[in-house]
Tab-separated table of C-alpha atoms and ligand atoms in Angstrom:
chain	number	residue	atom	x	y	z
A	1	MET	CA	-26.861	-18.646	-7.162
A	2	ALA	CA	-23.058	-18.356	-7.015
A	3	ALA	CA	-22.671	-21.846	-8.491
A	4	THR	CA	-25.018	-20.930	-11.339
A	5	LEU	CA	-23.100	-17.738	-12.043
A	6	THR	CA	-19.807	-19.636	-11.930
A	7	ARG	CA	-21.132	-22.321	-14.287
A	8	THR	CA	-22.398	-19.629	-16.644
A	9	ALA	CA	-19.019	-17.893	-16.534
A	10	LEU	CA	-17.249	-21.184	-17.225
A	11	ARG	CA	-19.527	-22.029	-20.156
A	12	ALA	CA	-19.033	-18.590	-21.669
A	13	SER	CA	-15.273	-18.753	-21.284
A	14	THR	CA	-15.026	-22.339	-22.528
A	15	SER	CA	-16.906	-21.592	-25.758
A	16	ARG	CA	-14.811	-18.465	-26.410
A	17	LEU	CA	-11.521	-20.213	-25.793
A	18	SER	CA	-12.285	-23.294	-27.894
A	19	ASN	CA	-13.328	-21.118	-30.831
A	20	PRO	CA	-10.376	-20.610	-33.242
A	21	HIS	CA	-11.913	-17.263	-34.250
A	22	SER	CA	-12.071	-16.015	-30.678
A	23	THR	CA	-10.847	-12.500	-30.106
A	24	PHE	CA	-7.260	-11.652	-29.233
A	25	ALA	CA	-8.448	-10.451	-25.831
A	26	ALA	CA	-10.176	-13.755	-25.148
A	27	ARG	CA	-7.070	-15.715	-26.156
A	28	GLN	CA	-4.971	-13.515	-23.897
A	29	ALA	CA	-7.246	-14.533	-21.045
A	30	SER	CA	-6.556	-18.231	-21.517
A	31	PRO	CA	-3.621	-18.623	-19.049
A	32	ILE	CA	-5.731	-16.991	-16.355
A	33	PHE	CA	-8.619	-19.207	-17.365
A	34	ARG	CA	-6.399	-22.268	-16.968
A	35	ARG	CA	-5.415	-20.975	-13.552
A	36	PHE	CA	-9.098	-20.547	-12.731
A	37	LEU	CA	-9.733	-24.156	-13.774
A	38	ALA	CA	-7.160	-25.241	-11.218
A	39	THR	CA	-9.338	-23.600	-8.576
A	40	PRO	CA	-12.045	-25.847	-7.131
A	41	ARG	CA	-15.458	-25.057	-8.571
A	42	GLY	CA	-18.898	-24.978	-6.999
A	43	GLU	CA	-19.737	-23.183	-3.793
A	44	GLN	CA	-16.916	-21.957	-1.620
A	45	PRO	CA	-17.070	-23.446	1.871
A	46	ARG	CA	-18.921	-21.175	4.278
A	47	LEU	CA	-16.450	-20.569	7.050
A	48	ARG	CA	-17.899	-19.107	10.194
A	49	ILE	CA	-16.812	-18.605	13.794
A	50	GLY	CA	-16.527	-22.139	15.200
A	51	SER	CA	-15.802	-23.836	11.837
A	52	GLU	CA	-12.719	-26.017	11.732
A	53	ALA	CA	-9.958	-24.276	9.783
A	54	PRO	CA	-9.775	-26.402	6.601
A	55	ASN	CA	-6.563	-28.315	6.052
A	56	PHE	CA	-4.415	-27.911	2.941
A	57	GLN	CA	-0.901	-28.581	1.717
A	58	ALA	CA	1.067	-25.677	0.322
A	59	LYS	CA	4.423	-24.310	-0.663
A	60	THR	CA	5.536	-21.428	1.524
A	61	THR	CA	8.556	-19.179	1.766
A	62	ASN	CA	9.663	-21.427	4.666
A	63	GLY	CA	9.130	-24.749	2.838
A	64	ASP	CA	6.233	-27.110	2.187
A	65	ILE	CA	3.569	-27.383	4.877
A	66	ASP	CA	0.531	-29.404	5.832
A	67	PHE	CA	-1.509	-26.642	7.471
A	68	HIS	CA	-2.909	-28.720	10.353
A	69	GLN	CA	0.548	-30.050	11.160
A	70	TRP	CA	1.942	-26.536	10.965
A	71	LEU	CA	-0.756	-25.326	13.404
A	72	ASP	CA	0.618	-27.822	15.952
A	73	ASN	CA	-2.229	-27.208	18.426
A	74	LYS	CA	-1.223	-23.585	18.855
A	75	TRP	CA	-2.975	-20.270	18.219
A	76	ALA	CA	-2.422	-18.870	14.749
A	77	ILE	CA	-3.370	-15.959	12.560
A	78	LEU	CA	-3.717	-16.413	8.829
A	79	PHE	CA	-3.947	-13.288	6.724
A	80	SER	CA	-4.208	-13.072	2.989
A	81	HIS	CA	-3.172	-10.828	0.123
A	82	PRO	CA	-4.441	-10.721	-3.467
A	83	ALA	CA	-0.995	-10.318	-5.031
A	84	ASP	CA	2.648	-9.629	-4.236
A	85	PHE	CA	3.890	-6.032	-4.385
A	86	THR	CA	0.482	-4.539	-3.612
A	87	PRO	CA	1.126	-1.314	-1.705
A	88	VAL	CA	-1.331	-1.562	1.213
A	89	CYS	CA	-0.420	-5.223	1.797
A	90	THR	CA	3.278	-4.345	1.786
A	91	THR	CA	2.777	-2.007	4.746
A	92	GLU	CA	0.644	-4.603	6.555
A	93	LEU	CA	3.166	-7.428	6.254
A	94	GLY	CA	5.958	-5.152	7.459
A	95	ALA	CA	3.905	-4.161	10.492
A	96	PHE	CA	2.988	-7.750	11.402
A	97	ALA	CA	6.629	-8.805	10.988
A	98	LYS	CA	7.686	-6.088	13.436
A	99	LEU	CA	5.214	-7.450	16.015
A	100	LYS	CA	6.752	-10.940	16.008
A	101	ASP	CA	7.646	-10.745	19.712
A	102	GLU	CA	4.141	-9.598	20.692
A	103	PHE	CA	2.538	-12.522	18.860
A	104	GLU	CA	5.110	-14.968	20.241
A	105	ARG	CA	4.449	-13.737	23.796
A	106	ARG	CA	0.814	-14.753	23.291
A	107	GLY	CA	1.780	-18.119	21.750
A	108	VAL	CA	0.424	-17.083	18.345
A	109	GLN	CA	2.036	-18.168	15.082
A	110	MET	CA	1.629	-15.974	12.023
A	111	ILE	CA	1.221	-17.131	8.447
A	112	GLY	CA	0.511	-15.027	5.360
A	113	LEU	CA	-0.894	-16.018	1.991
A	114	SER	CA	-0.531	-14.263	-1.327
A	115	ALA	CA	-2.015	-15.264	-4.668
A	116	ASN	CA	1.305	-15.483	-6.480
A	117	ASP	CA	3.990	-18.125	-6.632
A	118	LEU	CA	7.120	-18.478	-4.552
A	119	SER	CA	9.446	-16.781	-7.025
A	120	SER	CA	7.872	-13.371	-6.537
A	121	HIS	CA	7.157	-13.963	-2.815
A	122	SER	CA	10.877	-14.023	-2.061
A	123	SER	CA	11.620	-10.727	-3.760
A	124	TRP	CA	8.513	-9.155	-2.190
A	125	VAL	CA	9.690	-10.246	1.268
A	126	ASN	CA	13.086	-8.641	0.570
A	127	ASP	CA	11.306	-5.428	-0.344
A	128	ILE	CA	9.047	-5.553	2.743
A	129	ASN	CA	12.111	-6.002	4.951
A	130	ASP	CA	13.823	-3.103	3.240
A	131	LEU	CA	10.833	-0.758	3.410
A	132	SER	CA	9.819	-1.588	6.998
A	133	SER	CA	13.316	-2.135	8.412
A	134	THR	CA	12.333	-5.557	9.649
A	135	THR	CA	13.033	-9.249	9.109
A	136	LEU	CA	9.896	-11.104	8.160
A	137	THR	CA	10.351	-14.676	9.368
A	138	PHE	CA	6.868	-16.216	9.224
A	139	PRO	CA	5.855	-18.254	6.160
A	140	ILE	CA	4.001	-16.756	3.211
A	141	ILE	CA	1.892	-19.319	1.380
A	142	ALA	CA	2.118	-19.397	-2.416
A	143	ASP	CA	-1.476	-19.543	-3.673
A	144	ALA	CA	-1.085	-18.689	-7.347
A	145	THR	CA	-4.096	-20.888	-8.248
A	146	ARG	CA	-6.127	-19.232	-5.470
A	147	SER	CA	-7.259	-22.682	-4.345
A	148	ILE	CA	-6.576	-21.911	-0.681
A	149	ALA	CA	-8.267	-18.509	-0.994
A	150	TRP	CA	-11.254	-20.413	-2.404
A	151	LEU	CA	-11.125	-23.009	0.396
A	152	TYR	CA	-11.189	-20.173	2.937
A	153	ASP	CA	-14.161	-18.419	1.308
A	154	MET	CA	-12.183	-15.314	0.371
A	155	ILE	CA	-13.169	-14.779	-3.264
A	156	SER	CA	-16.252	-12.781	-4.147
A	157	THR	CA	-18.552	-14.040	-6.909
A	158	PRO	CA	-17.794	-10.976	-9.088
A	159	ASP	CA	-14.072	-11.681	-8.671
A	160	LEU	CA	-14.534	-15.357	-9.610
A	161	GLU	CA	-16.273	-14.236	-12.783
A	162	LYS	CA	-13.696	-11.548	-13.473
A	163	LEU	CA	-10.862	-14.074	-13.113
A	164	ALA	CA	-12.612	-16.451	-15.494
A	165	HIS	CA	-13.168	-13.764	-18.119
A	166	SER	CA	-10.204	-11.474	-17.994
A	167	GLY	CA	-7.868	-12.451	-15.166
A	168	GLY	CA	-6.509	-9.824	-12.858
A	169	VAL	CA	-6.475	-9.569	-9.098
A	170	ALA	CA	-9.116	-10.875	-6.676
A	171	PHE	CA	-9.412	-7.804	-4.476
A	172	THR	CA	-11.252	-9.608	-1.703
A	173	ILE	CA	-8.341	-11.915	-0.814
A	174	ARG	CA	-7.772	-9.717	2.243
A	175	SER	CA	-8.995	-11.786	5.177
A	176	VAL	CA	-7.738	-12.303	8.698
A	177	PHE	CA	-8.485	-15.536	10.551
A	178	ILE	CA	-7.664	-16.147	14.189
A	179	ILE	CA	-7.460	-19.913	14.746
A	180	ASP	CA	-7.344	-21.497	18.202
A	181	PRO	CA	-5.325	-24.512	19.403
A	182	ALA	CA	-8.313	-26.782	18.622
A	183	LYS	CA	-8.104	-25.563	14.961
A	184	LYS	CA	-11.373	-23.682	15.319
A	185	ILE	CA	-11.847	-20.335	13.598
A	186	ARG	CA	-12.464	-17.794	16.338
A	187	LEU	CA	-12.519	-14.576	14.304
A	188	THR	CA	-12.765	-13.579	10.681
A	189	MET	CA	-12.265	-10.089	9.315
A	190	MET	CA	-12.409	-9.103	5.669
A	191	TYR	CA	-10.785	-5.875	4.675
A	192	PRO	CA	-11.353	-3.777	1.592
A	193	ALA	CA	-8.368	-3.309	-0.703
A	194	SER	CA	-8.161	0.380	0.150
A	195	THR	CA	-7.900	0.024	3.944
A	196	GLY	CA	-4.861	-1.279	5.760
A	197	ARG	CA	-5.476	-3.740	8.575
A	198	ASN	CA	-5.041	-2.779	12.227
A	199	THR	CA	-2.383	-4.879	13.947
A	200	ALA	CA	-3.369	-3.589	17.391
A	201	GLU	CA	-6.927	-4.840	16.858
A	202	VAL	CA	-5.679	-8.316	15.934
A	203	LEU	CA	-3.565	-8.436	19.108
A	204	ARG	CA	-6.459	-7.065	21.171
A	205	VAL	CA	-8.803	-9.802	19.936
A	206	VAL	CA	-6.176	-12.468	20.691
A	207	ASP	CA	-5.933	-11.068	24.237
A	208	ALA	CA	-9.714	-10.997	24.571
A	209	LEU	CA	-10.147	-14.565	23.286
A	210	GLN	CA	-7.401	-15.895	25.545
A	211	MET	CA	-8.973	-14.042	28.485
A	212	ALA	CA	-12.426	-15.449	27.649
A	213	ASP	CA	-11.107	-19.003	27.350
A	214	GLY	CA	-8.897	-18.814	30.418
A	215	LYS	CA	-11.265	-17.060	32.837
A	216	GLY	CA	-14.762	-17.762	31.524
A	217	VAL	CA	-15.589	-14.083	31.009
A	218	ALA	CA	-16.524	-11.755	28.162
A	219	THR	CA	-14.965	-8.401	27.299
A	220	PRO	CA	-16.700	-5.072	26.685
A	221	VAL	CA	-16.282	-2.594	23.885
A	222	ASP	CA	-12.691	-1.474	23.240
A	223	TRP	CA	-11.491	-3.693	26.106
A	224	GLY	CA	-7.784	-3.813	26.789
A	225	VAL	CA	-5.671	-5.968	29.104
A	226	GLY	CA	-6.089	-4.905	32.753
A	227	GLU	CA	-9.590	-3.478	32.332
A	228	ASP	CA	-12.783	-4.843	33.890
A	229	VAL	CA	-14.421	-7.782	32.153
A	230	ILE	CA	-18.041	-8.897	31.841
A	231	VAL	CA	-19.688	-11.779	33.673
A	232	PRO	CA	-21.312	-13.860	30.887
A	233	ALA	CA	-25.107	-13.912	30.765
A	234	ALA	CA	-25.141	-17.658	31.543
A	235	VAL	CA	-23.535	-17.065	34.979
A	236	SER	CA	-25.837	-15.815	37.766
A	237	THR	CA	-24.683	-12.937	39.960
A	238	GLU	CA	-24.574	-15.310	42.982
A	239	GLU	CA	-22.383	-17.751	41.064
A	240	ALA	CA	-20.185	-14.879	39.859
A	241	ARG	CA	-19.699	-13.664	43.450
A	242	ARG	CA	-18.666	-17.176	44.500
A	243	LYS	CA	-16.296	-17.436	41.529
A	244	PHE	CA	-14.731	-13.955	41.424
A	245	GLY	CA	-15.114	-12.856	45.063
A	246	GLU	CA	-17.978	-11.397	47.103
A	247	GLY	CA	-16.861	-7.785	46.637
A	248	ASN	CA	-15.652	-8.269	43.080
A	249	VAL	CA	-18.879	-8.212	41.062
A	250	ARG	CA	-20.329	-4.847	40.083
A	251	GLU	CA	-23.944	-5.189	38.987
A	252	VAL	CA	-24.830	-2.235	36.736
A	253	ARG	CA	-27.979	-3.960	35.492
A	254	PRO	CA	-29.128	-7.492	36.292
A	255	TYR	CA	-27.878	-8.427	32.807
A	256	LEU	CA	-24.653	-6.361	32.899
A	257	ARG	CA	-22.165	-7.323	35.587
A	258	PHE	CA	-18.482	-6.389	35.624
A	259	THR	CA	-15.631	-8.028	37.500
A	260	LYS	CA	-11.868	-7.794	37.732
A	261	VAL	CA	-9.692	-10.806	36.976
B	1	BEZ	C1	-2.991	-3.177	-1.933
B	1	BEZ	O1	-2.621	-2.035	-2.118
B	1	BEZ	O2	-2.531	-3.870	-1.015
B	1	BEZ	C2	-4.014	-3.770	-2.843
B	1	BEZ	C3	-4.100	-3.334	-4.146
B	1	BEZ	C4	-5.036	-3.895	-4.977
B	1	BEZ	C5	-5.880	-4.887	-4.514
B	1	BEZ	C6	-5.780	-5.307	-3.221
B	1	BEZ	C7	-4.838	-4.764	-2.378
């Protein structure tokens, strides 16, 4: 369906742009159209929990990277922005930059992406630092062609069509990915343009994932470090008592057992 819509959009735009009598508005759209052509076509990959984070090469504010090499078998969060100097995103990047020590303590590298080129990234970073009284040190990927946003399944079909016809901003380039040391995607969140992300939730999920991996447990609603955790359904209560201690498994229901780790 999406591929058909995209092909239709491409055909429509191609005929308009190759027509010498095309409207002024259509001719104005041509640079954006060329940018769209630089974006891979067809279906965007369907990234899900457990998918390998796709590799790519990119220019960033900290130099050129090969993403898999940059990951370096460490935890990472990748978050994206539709354009530089967008107000909600400005507050988000400032807040993540301020939490550098918290992410480092958990062994998590941060990397941002914005669908503009490096020249405006640098002045945006200066502004973010100024506005949030911080020093943003993690790389921001330059994705002016939106090819990485496409690779990471961030662009809605209406936005793909809008970009092809009239350019503008792809509002849905507002994802968060948590990637583990095996390069597997462990969480995806997609935020609307009007709602700022929650840094505490990203840190909380990192804590929960690291707890789950390290101790073989699950975590309940709103869990925070230090609170009781859940014995996974696959572990019997007898096994759990052997593993976590005889007096350290609280069976609320046969299927809901808590323990302390
Ligand atoms: C923002 O304020 O960050 C924003 C504005 C337009 C589209 C997406 C994000």
